[in-house]
Amino acid sequence: MLLSMTGYGSAHTESDGICIHSEIKAINNRFLKTSVRVPDIFTCFEQGIEEILRTRIARGSVTVNLRIESSAFTGGSQVNPRVLASYVNQAVQFWQGLSDEERAILAKPSLSDLLKLPGVLEETMCLDEEAKQTVWEQVKDNLIRAIADLNEMRRREGAAMQDDLTANVDRLVDFVDHVESLAPGVIQRYRSHLTESVGQAMKDRNLPFTAADLVREVALFTDRADISEETNRLRSHLSQFRDALTETTPCGKRLDFLTQEMFREVNTMGSKANSPAVTRAVVEMKSIIERLREMVQNVE
């Protein structure tokens, strides 16, 4: 079954006084690209989180936001000097831009006022290695649940995409059948046109035009306009595409390659076939293949 590269998953777990909440967002990407955001004290978990993601997700741009809260690990608060300095600079610039009347109305912010602003005070945590290992085990469990939630959404979207892709492949097969049915008529019309127009022109000039000349010209045209090789390859690509849709392993890159090869074959058919009807069919097939190409860009 297909998996979409787009999805959202989350998980919330509580155990031994530790509350963990994770969110995972995924969008399409040619390769697997991960971005992990965790509290500063738990940055040591980032590598382990990325390894878990790589074992369960093959492609896509994946962002993980992880919150970990526990009163047991709270060690107090500390000032973030960078954030505080930013607030101070903004306050100074704002104060300098005020008129005397406005300054008379407003009071300068005190340090206690600045300490109440978001991000100035940060909670600190004191964790030994044993405690970190305990938290890590719970983080892994939480993350696996969030990925399962993400994958469920990706499976639902993938199932809808699979139905749409299959329907478009069926349409392409119908068009190939139609083009192949037109091929003999193209040769016959060329033969009739050659006999009528060229034969008459040769007759008007008292030049010989034999049946052998007609056969030779028709044979040359038939060789140039023969699209059987392209239709056979296109059928093979469509069969492989259909098979890939039912595989259990990620197939997005393979589907993308097959759509490129389909377009190549159809483009060659359009340049070789000397028939308005075939040209119209080729235009429709290109449009369908373009829809396939856009959809498979979001297949894992």
Short mmCIF file of C-alpha atoms in Angstrom, two decimals:
data_model
loop_
_atom_site.label_atom_id
_atom_site.label_comp_id
_atom_site.label_asym_id
_atom_site.label_seq_id
_atom_site.Cartn_x
_atom_site.Cartn_y
_atom_site.Cartn_z
CA MET A 1 0.00 0.00 0.00
CA LEU A 2 1.19 3.50 -0.79
CA LEU A 3 2.23 5.95 1.91
CA SER A 4 1.87 9.67 1.44
CA MET A 5 4.79 11.82 2.53
CA THR A 6 2.37 14.36 4.03
CA GLY A 7 0.88 13.84 7.46
CA TYR A 8 0.60 14.80 11.11
CA GLY A 9 0.89 12.72 14.25
CA SER A 10 1.01 13.34 17.98
CA ALA A 11 1.20 11.46 21.26
CA HIS A 12 0.76 12.37 24.92
CA THR A 13 2.02 10.07 27.66
CA GLU A 14 2.41 10.36 31.41
CA SER A 15 4.35 7.96 33.62
CA ASP A 16 6.23 8.24 36.92
CA GLY A 17 5.45 11.95 37.14
CA ILE A 18 6.92 12.62 33.69
CA CYS A 19 4.66 14.20 31.06
CA ILE A 20 5.76 13.90 27.43
CA HIS A 21 4.00 15.41 24.43
CA SER A 22 5.29 15.03 20.88
CA GLU A 23 4.12 16.36 17.52
CA ILE A 24 5.37 15.16 14.15
CA LYS A 25 4.71 16.99 10.88
CA ALA A 26 5.80 15.57 7.51
CA ILE A 27 5.78 17.05 4.02
CA ASN A 28 7.21 15.80 0.74
CA ASN A 29 10.93 15.84 -0.01
CA ARG A 30 13.15 13.89 -2.41
CA PHE A 31 15.12 12.50 0.53
CA LEU A 32 14.61 12.09 4.27
CA LYS A 33 15.24 15.36 6.08
CA THR A 34 14.67 15.53 9.82
CA SER A 35 14.40 18.46 12.23
CA VAL A 36 14.18 17.69 15.96
CA ARG A 37 13.30 20.23 18.64
CA VAL A 38 13.69 19.17 22.28
CA PRO A 39 14.31 21.03 25.56
CA ASP A 40 17.93 22.10 25.86
CA ILE A 41 18.70 19.68 28.67
CA PHE A 42 17.58 16.76 26.47
CA THR A 43 19.55 17.57 23.31
CA CYS A 44 21.40 14.32 23.95
CA PHE A 45 18.22 12.56 22.74
CA GLU A 46 18.34 14.10 19.25
CA GLN A 47 20.51 11.43 17.65
CA GLY A 48 18.40 8.62 19.09
CA ILE A 49 15.20 10.32 17.87
CA GLU A 50 16.61 10.68 14.35
CA GLU A 51 17.57 6.99 14.32
CA ILE A 52 14.02 6.00 15.26
CA LEU A 53 12.63 8.23 12.50
CA ARG A 54 14.94 6.69 9.89
CA THR A 55 13.83 3.17 10.74
CA ARG A 56 10.16 4.04 10.22
CA ILE A 57 10.12 6.79 7.56
CA ALA A 58 11.91 6.52 4.20
CA ARG A 59 11.37 9.92 2.58
CA GLY A 60 10.03 13.35 3.43
CA SER A 61 10.82 16.45 5.43
CA VAL A 62 9.95 15.53 9.03
CA THR A 63 9.75 17.95 11.97
CA VAL A 64 9.52 16.68 15.55
CA ASN A 65 8.58 18.93 18.48
CA LEU A 66 9.04 17.30 21.88
CA ARG A 67 7.95 18.70 25.25
CA ILE A 68 9.03 17.05 28.49
CA GLU A 69 7.67 18.25 31.82
CA SER A 70 8.22 16.97 35.34
CA SER A 71 8.22 18.71 38.70
CA ALA A 72 10.62 16.06 39.94
CA PHE A 73 13.36 17.42 37.70
CA THR A 74 12.84 21.11 38.38
CA GLY A 75 15.92 22.69 39.86
CA GLY A 76 14.88 26.34 39.91
CA SER A 77 15.02 29.15 37.41
CA GLN A 78 17.79 31.07 35.71
CA VAL A 79 17.89 34.25 33.65
CA ASN A 80 18.49 33.98 29.91
CA PRO A 81 20.83 36.96 29.37
CA ARG A 82 20.38 37.03 25.60
CA VAL A 83 16.60 37.29 25.84
CA LEU A 84 16.78 39.85 28.66
CA ALA A 85 19.25 42.02 26.71
CA SER A 86 16.93 41.96 23.71
CA TYR A 87 14.00 43.18 25.80
CA VAL A 88 16.15 45.92 27.38
CA ASN A 89 17.32 47.18 23.98
CA GLN A 90 13.77 47.28 22.69
CA ALA A 91 12.58 49.11 25.80
CA VAL A 92 15.36 51.72 25.46
CA GLN A 93 14.57 52.34 21.79
CA PHE A 94 10.87 52.63 22.55
CA TRP A 95 11.51 55.06 25.44
CA GLN A 96 13.78 57.25 23.31
CA GLY A 97 11.08 57.55 20.68
CA LEU A 98 8.51 58.94 23.13
CA SER A 99 7.73 62.61 23.58
CA ASP A 100 8.07 64.31 26.99
CA GLU A 101 4.31 64.19 27.46
CA GLU A 102 4.23 60.46 26.72
CA ARG A 103 7.15 59.83 29.09
CA ALA A 104 5.30 61.66 31.83
CA ILE A 105 2.40 59.27 31.47
CA LEU A 106 4.40 56.05 31.27
CA ALA A 107 6.78 54.68 33.85
CA LYS A 108 10.09 53.06 32.94
CA PRO A 109 9.94 49.25 33.26
CA SER A 110 11.72 47.86 36.27
CA LEU A 111 13.89 44.74 36.37
CA SER A 112 11.07 42.82 38.01
CA ASP A 113 8.81 43.82 35.09
CA LEU A 114 11.37 42.55 32.58
CA LEU A 115 11.81 39.25 34.43
CA LYS A 116 8.11 38.51 33.91
CA LEU A 117 8.42 38.66 30.12
CA PRO A 118 8.30 35.36 28.15
CA GLY A 119 11.60 33.55 27.84
CA VAL A 120 13.58 35.66 30.33
CA LEU A 121 13.39 33.09 33.13
CA GLU A 122 14.05 29.47 32.24
CA GLU A 123 13.49 26.48 34.44
CA THR A 124 16.56 24.39 35.07
CA MET A 125 16.59 20.66 35.49
CA CYS A 126 19.02 18.50 37.38
CA LEU A 127 19.30 15.01 35.95
CA ASP A 128 21.83 12.28 36.50
CA GLU A 129 22.51 9.63 33.83
CA GLU A 130 20.12 7.13 35.37
CA ALA A 131 17.29 9.68 35.35
CA LYS A 132 18.04 10.59 31.74
CA GLN A 133 17.89 6.94 30.74
CA THR A 134 14.50 6.64 32.42
CA VAL A 135 13.24 9.68 30.51
CA TRP A 136 14.70 8.36 27.26
CA GLU A 137 12.80 5.08 27.51
CA GLN A 138 9.57 7.03 27.93
CA VAL A 139 10.49 9.37 25.06
CA LYS A 140 11.02 6.38 22.76
CA ASP A 141 7.62 4.94 23.66
CA ASN A 142 5.96 8.31 23.13
CA LEU A 143 7.73 8.92 19.83
CA ILE A 144 6.81 5.48 18.44
CA ARG A 145 3.17 6.20 19.25
CA ALA A 146 3.35 9.57 17.51
CA ILE A 147 4.94 7.98 14.42
CA ALA A 148 2.19 5.34 14.38
CA ASP A 149 -0.39 8.15 14.46
CA LEU A 150 1.47 9.92 11.63
CA ASN A 151 1.68 6.76 9.54
CA GLU A 152 -2.03 6.08 9.95
CA MET A 153 -2.78 9.44 8.37
CA ARG A 154 -0.20 8.81 5.66
CA ARG A 155 -1.77 5.41 4.91
CA ARG A 156 -5.25 6.91 4.53
CA GLU A 157 -3.99 9.57 2.16
CA GLY A 158 -1.87 6.98 0.34
CA ALA A 159 -4.90 4.74 -0.20
CA ALA A 160 -6.78 7.61 -1.84
CA MET A 161 -3.76 8.39 -4.01
CA GLN A 162 -3.47 4.74 -5.03
CA ASP A 163 -7.07 4.70 -6.26
CA ASP A 164 -6.49 7.87 -8.26
CA LEU A 165 -3.21 6.62 -9.73
CA THR A 166 -4.75 3.28 -10.71
CA ALA A 167 -7.65 5.01 -12.44
CA ASN A 168 -5.24 7.15 -14.47
CA VAL A 169 -3.11 4.13 -15.41
CA ASP A 170 -6.28 2.42 -16.67
CA ARG A 171 -7.03 5.47 -18.81
CA LEU A 172 -3.52 5.35 -20.28
CA VAL A 173 -3.96 1.67 -21.17
CA ASP A 174 -7.19 2.54 -22.98
CA PHE A 175 -5.39 5.26 -24.94
CA VAL A 176 -2.60 2.85 -25.92
CA ASP A 177 -5.23 0.43 -27.23
CA HIS A 178 -6.83 3.29 -29.14
CA VAL A 179 -3.54 4.44 -30.69
CA GLU A 180 -2.65 0.90 -31.75
CA SER A 181 -6.04 0.56 -33.43
CA LEU A 182 -5.36 3.75 -35.40
CA ALA A 183 -1.95 2.65 -36.72
CA PRO A 184 -3.14 0.47 -39.66
CA GLY A 185 -5.44 3.24 -40.85
CA VAL A 186 -2.54 5.71 -40.91
CA ILE A 187 -0.63 3.48 -43.34
CA GLN A 188 -3.71 2.89 -45.49
CA ARG A 189 -4.48 6.60 -45.73
CA TYR A 190 -0.90 7.33 -46.70
CA ARG A 191 -1.05 4.66 -49.40
CA SER A 192 -4.28 6.12 -50.81
CA HIS A 193 -2.93 9.67 -50.67
CA LEU A 194 0.31 8.64 -52.37
CA THR A 195 -1.50 6.75 -55.10
CA GLU A 196 -3.85 9.62 -55.79
CA SER A 197 -1.66 12.69 -55.50
CA VAL A 198 1.78 11.49 -56.55
CA GLY A 199 0.43 9.07 -59.16
CA GLN A 200 -1.59 11.83 -60.78
CA ALA A 201 1.36 14.22 -60.73
CA MET A 202 3.61 11.65 -62.36
CA LYS A 203 0.95 10.92 -64.97
CA ASP A 204 0.55 14.60 -65.79
CA ARG A 205 4.26 14.77 -66.53
CA ASN A 206 4.28 11.51 -68.46
CA LEU A 207 6.58 9.94 -65.91
CA PRO A 208 6.36 6.27 -64.95
CA PHE A 209 4.92 5.38 -61.53
CA THR A 210 4.87 1.64 -60.96
CA ALA A 211 3.45 -0.54 -58.21
CA ALA A 212 7.01 -1.23 -57.07
CA ASP A 213 7.55 2.51 -56.53
CA LEU A 214 4.37 2.66 -54.46
CA VAL A 215 5.38 -0.34 -52.34
CA ARG A 216 8.83 1.10 -51.70
CA GLU A 217 7.50 4.51 -50.60
CA VAL A 218 4.84 2.98 -48.38
CA ALA A 219 7.42 0.67 -46.82
CA LEU A 220 9.69 3.62 -46.01
CA PHE A 221 6.80 5.55 -44.48
CA THR A 222 5.69 2.52 -42.48
CA ASP A 223 9.18 2.17 -41.01
CA ARG A 224 9.31 5.87 -40.04
CA ALA A 225 5.81 5.94 -38.59
CA ASP A 226 5.97 2.60 -36.77
CA ILE A 227 5.19 3.17 -33.08
CA SER A 228 4.91 -0.46 -32.02
CA GLU A 229 8.21 -0.31 -30.13
CA GLU A 230 7.03 2.74 -28.18
CA THR A 231 3.62 1.27 -27.37
CA ASN A 232 5.23 -1.98 -26.19
CA ARG A 233 7.62 -0.13 -23.89
CA LEU A 234 4.80 2.08 -22.64
CA ARG A 235 2.72 -1.00 -21.80
CA SER A 236 5.70 -2.41 -19.90
CA HIS A 237 6.11 0.83 -17.92
CA LEU A 238 2.39 0.88 -17.09
CA SER A 239 2.53 -2.74 -15.92
CA GLN A 240 5.54 -2.00 -13.68
CA PHE A 241 3.81 1.11 -12.37
CA ARG A 242 0.72 -0.89 -11.47
CA ASP A 243 2.83 -3.56 -9.74
CA ALA A 244 4.72 -0.94 -7.73
CA LEU A 245 1.44 0.44 -6.36
CA THR A 246 0.83 -2.84 -4.50
CA GLU A 247 4.34 -3.21 -3.04
CA THR A 248 4.84 -2.95 0.71
CA THR A 249 8.17 -1.12 0.41
CA PRO A 250 8.52 2.60 -0.44
CA CYS A 251 8.18 3.05 -4.21
CA GLY A 252 7.96 6.82 -4.76
CA LYS A 253 11.33 7.13 -6.51
CA ARG A 254 10.55 4.17 -8.78
CA LEU A 255 7.16 5.62 -9.71
CA ASP A 256 8.77 8.96 -10.47
CA PHE A 257 11.29 7.29 -12.80
CA LEU A 258 8.54 5.33 -14.58
CA THR A 259 6.50 8.47 -15.23
CA GLN A 260 9.56 10.07 -16.85
CA GLU A 261 9.99 7.04 -19.10
CA MET A 262 6.27 7.03 -19.98
CA PHE A 263 6.48 10.66 -21.06
CA ARG A 264 9.53 9.88 -23.20
CA GLU A 265 7.72 7.08 -25.05
CA VAL A 266 4.55 9.10 -25.60
CA ASN A 267 6.56 12.06 -26.84
CA THR A 268 8.30 9.82 -29.40
CA MET A 269 4.94 8.42 -30.50
CA GLY A 270 3.69 11.94 -31.16
CA SER A 271 6.72 12.84 -33.27
CA LYS A 272 6.52 9.65 -35.38
CA ALA A 273 2.79 9.21 -35.95
CA ASN A 274 1.55 11.16 -38.97
CA SER A 275 -2.07 11.30 -37.88
CA PRO A 276 -4.26 14.01 -36.30
CA ALA A 277 -6.15 11.35 -34.34
CA VAL A 278 -2.94 9.92 -32.88
CA THR A 279 -1.73 13.43 -32.08
CA ARG A 280 -4.91 14.16 -30.13
CA ALA A 281 -4.49 10.90 -28.20
CA VAL A 282 -0.86 11.76 -27.46
CA VAL A 283 -1.88 15.15 -26.04
CA GLU A 284 -4.37 13.44 -23.72
CA MET A 285 -1.78 10.87 -22.63
CA LYS A 286 0.74 13.60 -21.82
CA SER A 287 -1.86 15.33 -19.67
CA ILE A 288 -2.57 12.10 -17.75
CA ILE A 289 1.13 11.37 -17.26
CA GLU A 290 1.65 14.88 -15.93
CA ARG A 291 -1.07 14.24 -13.33
CA LEU A 292 0.68 10.98 -12.41
CA ARG A 293 3.98 12.81 -12.07
CA GLU A 294 2.49 15.44 -9.75
CA MET A 295 0.89 12.81 -7.54
CA VAL A 296 3.93 10.55 -7.20
CA GLN A 297 5.96 13.53 -5.95
CA ASN A 298 4.09 12.99 -2.68
CA VAL A 299 4.53 9.21 -2.50
CA GLU A 300 7.11 7.88 -0.03
#
